[in-house]
Short mmCIF file of C-alpha atoms and ligand atoms in Angstrom, two decimals:
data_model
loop_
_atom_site.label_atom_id
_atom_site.label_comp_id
_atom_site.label_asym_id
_atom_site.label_seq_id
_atom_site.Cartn_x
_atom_site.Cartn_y
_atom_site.Cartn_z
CA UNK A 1 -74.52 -209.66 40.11
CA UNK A 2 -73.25 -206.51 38.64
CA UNK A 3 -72.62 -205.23 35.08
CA UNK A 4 -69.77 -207.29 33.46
CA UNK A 5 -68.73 -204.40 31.36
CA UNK A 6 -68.29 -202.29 34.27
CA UNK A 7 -66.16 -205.43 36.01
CA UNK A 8 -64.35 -205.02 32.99
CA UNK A 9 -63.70 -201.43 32.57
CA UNK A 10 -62.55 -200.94 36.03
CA UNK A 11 -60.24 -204.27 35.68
CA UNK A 12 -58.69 -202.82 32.33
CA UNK A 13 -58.63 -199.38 34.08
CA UNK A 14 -57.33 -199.71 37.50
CA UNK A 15 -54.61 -202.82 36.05
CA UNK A 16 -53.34 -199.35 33.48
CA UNK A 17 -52.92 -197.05 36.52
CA UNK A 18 -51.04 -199.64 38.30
CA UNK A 19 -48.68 -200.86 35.57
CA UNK A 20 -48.01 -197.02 34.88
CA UNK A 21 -46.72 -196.94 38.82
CA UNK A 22 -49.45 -193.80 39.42
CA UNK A 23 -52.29 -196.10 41.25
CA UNK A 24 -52.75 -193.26 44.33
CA UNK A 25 -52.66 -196.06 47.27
CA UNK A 26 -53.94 -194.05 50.19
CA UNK A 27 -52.81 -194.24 54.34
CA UNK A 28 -55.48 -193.71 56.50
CA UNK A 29 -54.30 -191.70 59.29
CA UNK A 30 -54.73 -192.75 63.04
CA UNK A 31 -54.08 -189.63 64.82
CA UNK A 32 -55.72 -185.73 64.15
CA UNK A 33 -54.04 -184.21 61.11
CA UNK A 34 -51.58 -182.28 62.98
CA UNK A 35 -47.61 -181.67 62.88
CA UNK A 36 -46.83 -185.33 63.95
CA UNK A 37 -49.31 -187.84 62.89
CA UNK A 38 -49.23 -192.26 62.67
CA UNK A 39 -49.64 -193.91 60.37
CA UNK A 40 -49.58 -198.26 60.50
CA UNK A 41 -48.61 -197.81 64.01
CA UNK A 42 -45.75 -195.29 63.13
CA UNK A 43 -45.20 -191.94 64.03
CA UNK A 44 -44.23 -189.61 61.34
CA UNK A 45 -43.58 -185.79 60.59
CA UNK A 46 -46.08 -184.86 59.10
CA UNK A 47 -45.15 -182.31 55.79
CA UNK A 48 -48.15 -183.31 53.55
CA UNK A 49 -51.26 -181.43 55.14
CA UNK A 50 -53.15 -177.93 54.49
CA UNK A 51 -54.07 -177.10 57.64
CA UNK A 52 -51.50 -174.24 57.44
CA UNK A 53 -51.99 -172.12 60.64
CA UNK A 54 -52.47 -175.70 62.90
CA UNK A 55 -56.21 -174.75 62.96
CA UNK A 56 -57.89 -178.03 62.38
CA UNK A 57 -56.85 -179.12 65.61
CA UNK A 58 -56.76 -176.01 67.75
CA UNK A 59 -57.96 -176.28 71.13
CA UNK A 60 -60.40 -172.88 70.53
CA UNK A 61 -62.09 -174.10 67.49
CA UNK A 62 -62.45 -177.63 69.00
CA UNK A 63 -64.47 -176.12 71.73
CA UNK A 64 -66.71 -174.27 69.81
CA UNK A 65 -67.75 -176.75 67.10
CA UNK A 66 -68.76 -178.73 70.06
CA UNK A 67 -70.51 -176.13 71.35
CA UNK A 68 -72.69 -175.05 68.54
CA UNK A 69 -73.77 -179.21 68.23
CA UNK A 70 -75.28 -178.78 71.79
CA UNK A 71 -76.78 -175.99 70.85
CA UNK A 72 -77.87 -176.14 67.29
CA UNK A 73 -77.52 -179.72 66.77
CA UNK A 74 -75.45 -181.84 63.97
CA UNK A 75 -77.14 -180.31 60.60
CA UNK A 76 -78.44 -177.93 59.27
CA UNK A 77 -81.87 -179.62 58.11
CA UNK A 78 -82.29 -178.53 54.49
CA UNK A 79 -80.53 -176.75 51.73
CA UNK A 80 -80.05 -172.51 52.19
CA UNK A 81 -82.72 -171.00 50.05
CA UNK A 82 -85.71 -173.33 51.62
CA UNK A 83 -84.39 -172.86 55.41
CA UNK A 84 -81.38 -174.38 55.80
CA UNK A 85 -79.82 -170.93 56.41
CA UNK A 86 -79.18 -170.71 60.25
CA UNK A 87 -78.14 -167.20 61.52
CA UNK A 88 -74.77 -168.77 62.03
CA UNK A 89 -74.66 -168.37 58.35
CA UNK A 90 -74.96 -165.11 58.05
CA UNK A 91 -72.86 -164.14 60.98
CA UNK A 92 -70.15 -166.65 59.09
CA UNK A 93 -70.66 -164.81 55.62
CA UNK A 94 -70.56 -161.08 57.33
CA UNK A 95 -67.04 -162.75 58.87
CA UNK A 96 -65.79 -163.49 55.43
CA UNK A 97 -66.54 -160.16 53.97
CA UNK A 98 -65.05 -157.83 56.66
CA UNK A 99 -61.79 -160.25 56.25
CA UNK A 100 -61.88 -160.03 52.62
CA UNK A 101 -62.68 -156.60 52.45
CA UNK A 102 -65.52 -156.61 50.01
CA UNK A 103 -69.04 -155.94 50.51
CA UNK A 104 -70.79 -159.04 51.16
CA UNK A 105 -69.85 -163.02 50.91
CA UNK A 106 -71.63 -166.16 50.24
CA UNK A 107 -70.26 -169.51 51.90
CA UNK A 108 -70.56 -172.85 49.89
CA UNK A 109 -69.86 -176.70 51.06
CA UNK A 110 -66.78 -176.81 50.38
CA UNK A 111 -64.24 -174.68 47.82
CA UNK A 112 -64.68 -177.07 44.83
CA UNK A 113 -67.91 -176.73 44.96
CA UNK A 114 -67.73 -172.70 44.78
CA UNK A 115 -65.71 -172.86 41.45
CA UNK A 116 -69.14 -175.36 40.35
CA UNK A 117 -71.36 -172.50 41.48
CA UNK A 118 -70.03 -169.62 40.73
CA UNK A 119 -68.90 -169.60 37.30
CA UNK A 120 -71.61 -171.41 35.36
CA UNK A 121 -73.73 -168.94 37.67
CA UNK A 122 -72.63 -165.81 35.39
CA UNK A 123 -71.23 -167.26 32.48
CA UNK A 124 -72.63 -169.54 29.97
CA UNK A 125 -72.02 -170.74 26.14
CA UNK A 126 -72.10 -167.17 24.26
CA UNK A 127 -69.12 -166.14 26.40
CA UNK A 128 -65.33 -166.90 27.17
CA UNK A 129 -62.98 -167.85 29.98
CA UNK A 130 -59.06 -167.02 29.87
CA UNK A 131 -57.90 -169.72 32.16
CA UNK A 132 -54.07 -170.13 33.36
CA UNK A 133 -52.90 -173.89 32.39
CA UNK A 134 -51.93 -174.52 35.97
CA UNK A 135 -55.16 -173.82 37.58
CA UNK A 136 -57.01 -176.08 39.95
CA UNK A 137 -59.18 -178.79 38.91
CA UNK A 138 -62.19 -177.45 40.16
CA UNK A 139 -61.97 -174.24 38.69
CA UNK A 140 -61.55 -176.47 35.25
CA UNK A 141 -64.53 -178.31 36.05
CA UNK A 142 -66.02 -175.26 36.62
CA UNK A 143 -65.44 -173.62 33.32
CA UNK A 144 -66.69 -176.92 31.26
CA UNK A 145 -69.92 -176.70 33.27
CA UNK A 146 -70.45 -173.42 32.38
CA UNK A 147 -69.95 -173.97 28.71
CA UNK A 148 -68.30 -170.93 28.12
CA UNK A 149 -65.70 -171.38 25.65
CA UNK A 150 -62.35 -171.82 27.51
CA UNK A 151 -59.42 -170.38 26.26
CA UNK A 152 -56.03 -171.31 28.37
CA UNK A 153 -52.96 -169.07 28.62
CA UNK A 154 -49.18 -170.21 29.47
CA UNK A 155 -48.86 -170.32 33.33
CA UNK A 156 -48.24 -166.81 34.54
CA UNK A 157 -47.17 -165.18 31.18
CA UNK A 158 -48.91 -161.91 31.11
CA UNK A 159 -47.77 -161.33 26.81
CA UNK A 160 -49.59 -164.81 26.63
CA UNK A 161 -52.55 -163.60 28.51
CA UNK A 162 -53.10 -159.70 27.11
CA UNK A 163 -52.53 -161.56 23.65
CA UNK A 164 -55.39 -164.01 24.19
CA UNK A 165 -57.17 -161.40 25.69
CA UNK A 166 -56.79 -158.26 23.08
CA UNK A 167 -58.18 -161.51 20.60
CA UNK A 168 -61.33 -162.81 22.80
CA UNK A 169 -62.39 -159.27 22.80
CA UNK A 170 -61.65 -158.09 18.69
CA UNK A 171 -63.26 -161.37 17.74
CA UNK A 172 -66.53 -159.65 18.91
CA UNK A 173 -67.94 -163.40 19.27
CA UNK A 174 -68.44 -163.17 23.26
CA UNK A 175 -70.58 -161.48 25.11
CA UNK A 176 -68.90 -161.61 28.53
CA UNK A 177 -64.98 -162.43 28.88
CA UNK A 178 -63.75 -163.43 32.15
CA UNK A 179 -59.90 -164.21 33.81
CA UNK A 180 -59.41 -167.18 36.15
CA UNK A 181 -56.31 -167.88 38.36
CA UNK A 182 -55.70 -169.50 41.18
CA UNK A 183 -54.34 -166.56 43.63
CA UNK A 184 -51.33 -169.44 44.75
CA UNK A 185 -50.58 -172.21 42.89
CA UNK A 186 -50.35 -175.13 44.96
CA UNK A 187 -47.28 -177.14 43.20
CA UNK A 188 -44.71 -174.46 43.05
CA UNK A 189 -45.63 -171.99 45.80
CA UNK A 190 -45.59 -169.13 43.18
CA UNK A 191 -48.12 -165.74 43.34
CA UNK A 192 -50.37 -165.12 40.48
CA UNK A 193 -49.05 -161.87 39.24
CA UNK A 194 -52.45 -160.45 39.66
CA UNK A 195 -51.77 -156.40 39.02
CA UNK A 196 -51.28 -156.81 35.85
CA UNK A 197 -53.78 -159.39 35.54
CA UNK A 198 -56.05 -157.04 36.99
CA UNK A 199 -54.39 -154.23 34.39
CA UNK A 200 -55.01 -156.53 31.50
CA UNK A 201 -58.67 -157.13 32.37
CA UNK A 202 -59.22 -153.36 32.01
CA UNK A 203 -57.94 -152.83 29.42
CA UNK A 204 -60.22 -155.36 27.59
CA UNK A 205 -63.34 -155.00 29.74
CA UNK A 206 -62.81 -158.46 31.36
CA UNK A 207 -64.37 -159.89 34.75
CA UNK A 208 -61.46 -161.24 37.27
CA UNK A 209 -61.96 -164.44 39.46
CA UNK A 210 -59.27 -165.36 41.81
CA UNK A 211 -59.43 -168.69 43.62
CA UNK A 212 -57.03 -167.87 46.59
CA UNK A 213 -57.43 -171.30 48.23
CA UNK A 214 -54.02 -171.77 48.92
CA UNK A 215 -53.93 -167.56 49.86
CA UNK A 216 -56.07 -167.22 52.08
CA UNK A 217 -54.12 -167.06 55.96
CA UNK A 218 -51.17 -167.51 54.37
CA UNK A 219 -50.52 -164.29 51.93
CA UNK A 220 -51.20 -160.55 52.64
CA UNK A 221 -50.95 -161.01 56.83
CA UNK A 222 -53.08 -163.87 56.33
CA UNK A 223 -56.19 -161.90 54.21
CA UNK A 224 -54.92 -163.56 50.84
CA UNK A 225 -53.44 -163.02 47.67
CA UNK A 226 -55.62 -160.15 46.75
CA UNK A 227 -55.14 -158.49 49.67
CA UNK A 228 -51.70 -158.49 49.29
CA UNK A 229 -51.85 -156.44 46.69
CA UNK A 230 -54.12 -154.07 47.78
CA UNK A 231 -56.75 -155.27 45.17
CA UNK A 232 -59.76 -156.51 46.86
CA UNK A 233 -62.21 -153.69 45.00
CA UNK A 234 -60.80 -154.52 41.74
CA UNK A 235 -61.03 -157.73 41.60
CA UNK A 236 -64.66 -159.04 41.01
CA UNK A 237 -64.65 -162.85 42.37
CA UNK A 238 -62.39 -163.72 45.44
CA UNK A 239 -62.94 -167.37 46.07
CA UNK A 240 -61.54 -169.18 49.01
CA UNK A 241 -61.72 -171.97 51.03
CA UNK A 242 -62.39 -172.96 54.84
CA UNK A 243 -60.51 -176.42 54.04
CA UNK A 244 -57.27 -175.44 54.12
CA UNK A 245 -55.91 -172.69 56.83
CA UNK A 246 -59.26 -172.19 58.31
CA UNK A 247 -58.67 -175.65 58.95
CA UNK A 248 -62.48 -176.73 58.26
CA UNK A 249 -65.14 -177.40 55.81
CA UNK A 250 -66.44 -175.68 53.22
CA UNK A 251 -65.72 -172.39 50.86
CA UNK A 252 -66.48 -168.87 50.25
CA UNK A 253 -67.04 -166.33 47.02
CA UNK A 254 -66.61 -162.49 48.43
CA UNK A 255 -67.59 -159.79 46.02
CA UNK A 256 -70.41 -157.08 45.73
CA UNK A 257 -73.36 -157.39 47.07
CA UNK A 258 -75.62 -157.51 43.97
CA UNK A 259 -72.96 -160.79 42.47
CA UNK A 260 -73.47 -162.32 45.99
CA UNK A 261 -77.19 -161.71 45.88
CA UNK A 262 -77.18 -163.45 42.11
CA UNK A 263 -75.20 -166.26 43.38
CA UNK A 264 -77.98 -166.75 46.11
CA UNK A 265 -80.72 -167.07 43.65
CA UNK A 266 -78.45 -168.67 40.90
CA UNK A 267 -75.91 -171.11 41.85
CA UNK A 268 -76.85 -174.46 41.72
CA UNK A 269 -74.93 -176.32 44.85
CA UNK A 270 -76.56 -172.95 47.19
CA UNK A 271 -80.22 -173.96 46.12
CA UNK A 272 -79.80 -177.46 45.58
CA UNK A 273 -77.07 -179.22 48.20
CA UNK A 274 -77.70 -178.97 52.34
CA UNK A 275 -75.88 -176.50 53.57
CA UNK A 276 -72.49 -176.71 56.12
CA UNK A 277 -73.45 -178.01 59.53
CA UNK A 278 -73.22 -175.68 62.56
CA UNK A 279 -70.27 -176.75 63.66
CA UNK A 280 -68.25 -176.53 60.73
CA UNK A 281 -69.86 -172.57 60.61
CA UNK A 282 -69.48 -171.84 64.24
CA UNK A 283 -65.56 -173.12 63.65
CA UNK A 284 -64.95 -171.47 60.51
CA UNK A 285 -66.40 -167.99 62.03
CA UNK A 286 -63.90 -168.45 65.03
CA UNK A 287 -60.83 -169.38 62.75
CA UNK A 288 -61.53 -165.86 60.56
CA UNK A 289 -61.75 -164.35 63.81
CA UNK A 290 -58.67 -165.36 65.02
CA UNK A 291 -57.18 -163.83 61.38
CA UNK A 292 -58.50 -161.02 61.90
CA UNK A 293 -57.54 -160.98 65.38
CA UNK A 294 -53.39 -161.41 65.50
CA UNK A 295 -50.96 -162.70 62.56
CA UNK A 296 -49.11 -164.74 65.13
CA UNK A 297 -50.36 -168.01 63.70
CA UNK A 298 -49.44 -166.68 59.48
CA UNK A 299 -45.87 -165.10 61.41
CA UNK A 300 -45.53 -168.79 62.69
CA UNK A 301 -45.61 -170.78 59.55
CA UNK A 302 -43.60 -167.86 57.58
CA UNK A 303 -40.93 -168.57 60.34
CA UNK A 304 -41.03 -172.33 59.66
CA UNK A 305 -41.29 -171.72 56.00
CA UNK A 306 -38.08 -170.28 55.90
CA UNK A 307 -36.82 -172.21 57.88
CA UNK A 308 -37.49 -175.14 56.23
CA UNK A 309 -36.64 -173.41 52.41
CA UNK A 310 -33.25 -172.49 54.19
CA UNK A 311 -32.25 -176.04 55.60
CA UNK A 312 -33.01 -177.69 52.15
CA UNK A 313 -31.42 -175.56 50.31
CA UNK A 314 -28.04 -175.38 52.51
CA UNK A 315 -28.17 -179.25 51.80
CA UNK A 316 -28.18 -178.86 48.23
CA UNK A 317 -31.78 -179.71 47.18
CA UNK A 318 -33.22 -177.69 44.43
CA UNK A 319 -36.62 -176.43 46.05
CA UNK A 320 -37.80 -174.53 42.98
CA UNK A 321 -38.98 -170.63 43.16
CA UNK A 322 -41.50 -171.17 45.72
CA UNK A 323 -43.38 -167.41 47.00
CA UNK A 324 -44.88 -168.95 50.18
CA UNK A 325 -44.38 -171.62 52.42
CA UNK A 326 -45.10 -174.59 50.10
CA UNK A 327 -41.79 -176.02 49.57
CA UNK A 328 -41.11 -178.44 46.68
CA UNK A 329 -37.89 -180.64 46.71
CA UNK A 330 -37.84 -180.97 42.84
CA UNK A 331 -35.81 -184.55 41.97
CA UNK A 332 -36.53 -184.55 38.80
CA UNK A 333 -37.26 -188.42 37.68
CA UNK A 334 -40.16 -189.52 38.66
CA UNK A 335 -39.61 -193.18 39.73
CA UNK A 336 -36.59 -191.54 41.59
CA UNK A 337 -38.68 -188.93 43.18
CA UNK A 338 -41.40 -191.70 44.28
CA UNK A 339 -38.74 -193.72 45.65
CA UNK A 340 -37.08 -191.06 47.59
CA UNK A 341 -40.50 -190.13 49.50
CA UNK A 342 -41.00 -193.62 50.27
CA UNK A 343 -37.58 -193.63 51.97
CA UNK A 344 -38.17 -190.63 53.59
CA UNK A 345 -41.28 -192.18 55.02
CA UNK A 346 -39.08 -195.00 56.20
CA UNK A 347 -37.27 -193.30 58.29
CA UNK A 348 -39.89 -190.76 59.69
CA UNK A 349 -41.18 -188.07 57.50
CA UNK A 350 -44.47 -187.82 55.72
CA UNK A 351 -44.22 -185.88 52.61
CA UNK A 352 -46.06 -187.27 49.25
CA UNK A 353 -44.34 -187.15 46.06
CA UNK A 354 -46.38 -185.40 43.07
CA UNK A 355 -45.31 -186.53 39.56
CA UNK A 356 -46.23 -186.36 36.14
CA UNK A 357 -49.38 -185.76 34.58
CA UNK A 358 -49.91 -183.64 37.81
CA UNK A 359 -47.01 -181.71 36.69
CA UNK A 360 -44.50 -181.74 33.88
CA UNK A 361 -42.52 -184.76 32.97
CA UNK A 362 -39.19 -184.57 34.51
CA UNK A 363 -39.96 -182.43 37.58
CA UNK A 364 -41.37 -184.61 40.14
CA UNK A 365 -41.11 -183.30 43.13
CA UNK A 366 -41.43 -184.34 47.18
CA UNK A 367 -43.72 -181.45 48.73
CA UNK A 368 -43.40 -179.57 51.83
CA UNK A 369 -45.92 -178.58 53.36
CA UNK A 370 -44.85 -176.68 56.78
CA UNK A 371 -47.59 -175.26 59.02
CA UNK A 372 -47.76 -172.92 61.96
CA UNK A 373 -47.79 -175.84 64.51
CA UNK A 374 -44.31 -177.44 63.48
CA UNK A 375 -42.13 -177.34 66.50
CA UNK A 376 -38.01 -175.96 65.66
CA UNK A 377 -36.89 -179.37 66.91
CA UNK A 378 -39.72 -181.40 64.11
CA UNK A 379 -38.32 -179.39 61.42
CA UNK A 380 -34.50 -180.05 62.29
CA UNK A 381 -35.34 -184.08 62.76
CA UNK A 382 -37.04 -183.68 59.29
CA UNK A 383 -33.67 -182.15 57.61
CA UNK A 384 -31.71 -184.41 59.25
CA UNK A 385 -33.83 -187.36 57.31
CA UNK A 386 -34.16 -185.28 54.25
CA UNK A 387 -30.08 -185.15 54.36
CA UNK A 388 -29.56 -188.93 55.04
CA UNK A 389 -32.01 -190.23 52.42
CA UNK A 390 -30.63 -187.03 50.07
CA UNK A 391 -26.98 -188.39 50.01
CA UNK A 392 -28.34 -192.18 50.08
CA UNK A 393 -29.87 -191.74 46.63
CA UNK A 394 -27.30 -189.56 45.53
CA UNK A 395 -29.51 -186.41 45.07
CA UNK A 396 -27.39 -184.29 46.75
C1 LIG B 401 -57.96 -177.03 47.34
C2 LIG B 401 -58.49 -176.15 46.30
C3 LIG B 401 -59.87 -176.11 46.04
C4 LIG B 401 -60.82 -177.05 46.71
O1 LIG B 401 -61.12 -176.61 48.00
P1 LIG B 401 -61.92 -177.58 48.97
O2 LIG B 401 -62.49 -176.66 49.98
O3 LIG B 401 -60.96 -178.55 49.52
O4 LIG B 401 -62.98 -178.22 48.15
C5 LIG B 401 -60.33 -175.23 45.09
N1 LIG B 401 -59.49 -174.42 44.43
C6 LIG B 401 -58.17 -174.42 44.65
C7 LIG B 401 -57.29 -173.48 43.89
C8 LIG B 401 -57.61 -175.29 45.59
O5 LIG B 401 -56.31 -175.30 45.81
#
């Protein structure tokens, strides 16, 4: 017999989400998360996944994590600073830095966990985080853990931001001031405008942290957001993640070598959680490799990017002022915008909507997620549905 209290606080709880119509039901997938995937028997287009440059299911990855089980086995036995740190580590983390451009790098479970780590790592109550209003979850979990004081500016407004900043530092209350922004932000496709972030930070003496999870592979050639603007030895913390177009496990912090050597004697999920298993390294290595290697795979998805931006937009959709290949189809309503990816789904195409309180009231939104492994012919079947269900619901 369990608690009733906690019978009845998930009753009362789960009953809310459900009569607000935002209860997340969730479709296991019966096929690898690639362009095409089923779902309850049916085969769909798939437009919902991160795994940008197709790498989660690529052939040269595959046989690599399969050969570093045979020869290193499933895990890695223990947590990094005790001796869970195989050389596969290391050869992963001197990967990361070469790609990111900065001195050394320090790889983490997974990119959530990095914003956990590294911010309550170097900052703590007698200091302050500027924060943009539209970053990640993580990166807001990792701010509150830190107990720095947390003070958010409007989404990308740099008057906002140099405002909030020129008062953090005349205060004189903080020891250490700090800007966080997500290098792409993952519901509108739009760039932080990180040179005059960077400008700002200065000007005020502030650290800069840019979580480029949605960046990296994807912007500057495929070395991220803050390579794209040529800023990778101003900017102190580069955070990424091997989730999304490494098409892995796992995430990353690249900076200096004396913040990555604090970070490996001071961040809780590095001393304290088992590290990534030797396949996930041995994959991860192979997919930064391949980065570093050629840009057809980031050329690829630009090309179906556009493409796909182009198509929707020559049928009338309003897909927002997206800066990368994440492609909203902004409806507006948000029982309207639920219904219309349901019917989308119907007839063949996987695309989730996201609605309010993930973003604003009034601008739900169906997003598009293209990736580098999307065929011409997927993308034209998919704005063929997108046109019938469009003019069925009267959207366009
Ligand atoms: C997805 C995302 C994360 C989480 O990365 P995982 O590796 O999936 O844990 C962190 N930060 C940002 C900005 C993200 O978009």
């Amino acid at each position: 017999m369990g608690s009733h209290l906690l019978d009845q606080f998930l009753q009362e709880n789960v009953q809310a989400l459900k009569d607000q119509g935002i209860y997340n039901e969730i479709d296991p997938i019966e096929s690898p998360n690639g362009p095409k995937i089923r779902i309850g028997g049916r085969e769909l287009i798939n437009l919902s996944s991160n795994n940008y440059l197709g790498l989660a299911t690529h052939d040269r990855l595959r046989k690599v994590a399969k050969e570093a089980i045979d020869e290193w086995g499933v895990g890695a036995g223990a947590v990094r600073t005790i001796n869970g740190t195989l050389s596969l580590h290391v050869e992963l983390e001197e990967a990361i830095a070469k790609f990111k451009g900065t001195e050394a790098a320090i790889a983490y479970q997974s990119g959530f966990n990095c914003n956990m780590a590294a911010i309550s790592a170097v900052m703590d109550k007698n200091d302050a985080i500027l924060s943009d209003e539209l970053n990640h979850a993580s990166i807001i979990d990792g701010c509150r853990l830190s107990k720095a004081k947390v003070i958010r500016f409007n989404h990308s407004d740099m008057e906002d931001l140099r405002q909030k900043a020129k008062e953090a530092k005349e205060s004189g209350q903080y020891n250490k001031i700090m800007v966080i922004t997500d290098g792409v932000f993952s519901m509108d496709g739009d760039i932080a405008k990180l040179p005059e972030i960077v400008k700002i930070a200065k000007e005020f003496d502030i650290m800069t942290y840019v979580d480029d999870a949605h960046g990296s592979g994807v912007t500057g050639k495929g070395a991220g957001t803050v390579k794209h603007f040529g800023l990778q030895d101003e900017v102190d913390f580069q955070i990424g993640t091997l989730s999304k177009a490494i098409g892995v496990v796992g995430g990353y912090v690249a900076g200096t070598q004396n913040l990555i050597d604090w970070l490996k004697v001071r961040s809780r999920p590095f001393l304290f959680s088992t590290s990534l298993t030797p396949a996930d390294v041995r994959a991860a290595r192979e997919a930064i490799h391949m980065l570093m290697e050629s840009t057809e795979l980031h050329d690829k998805l630009w090309e179906n990017g556009d493409y796909l931006k182009a198509g929707l937009k020559k049928l009338g959709f309003n897909i927002g002022d997206s800066e990368t290949p994440i492609t909203p189809c902004i409806i507006g309503d948000e029982a309207k915008t639920q219904l219309f990816s349901k019917r989308l789904n119907e007839e063949g195409v996987y695309a989730k909507s996201i609605v309010f309180p993930t973003v604003p009231k009034g601008t739900g939104r169906v997003r598009n997620m293209p990736t580098a492994a999307h065929t011409k012919e997927m993308l034209d079947e998919a704005l063929a549905i997108y046109e019938k269900v469009g003019k069925e619901l009267e959207i366009i």
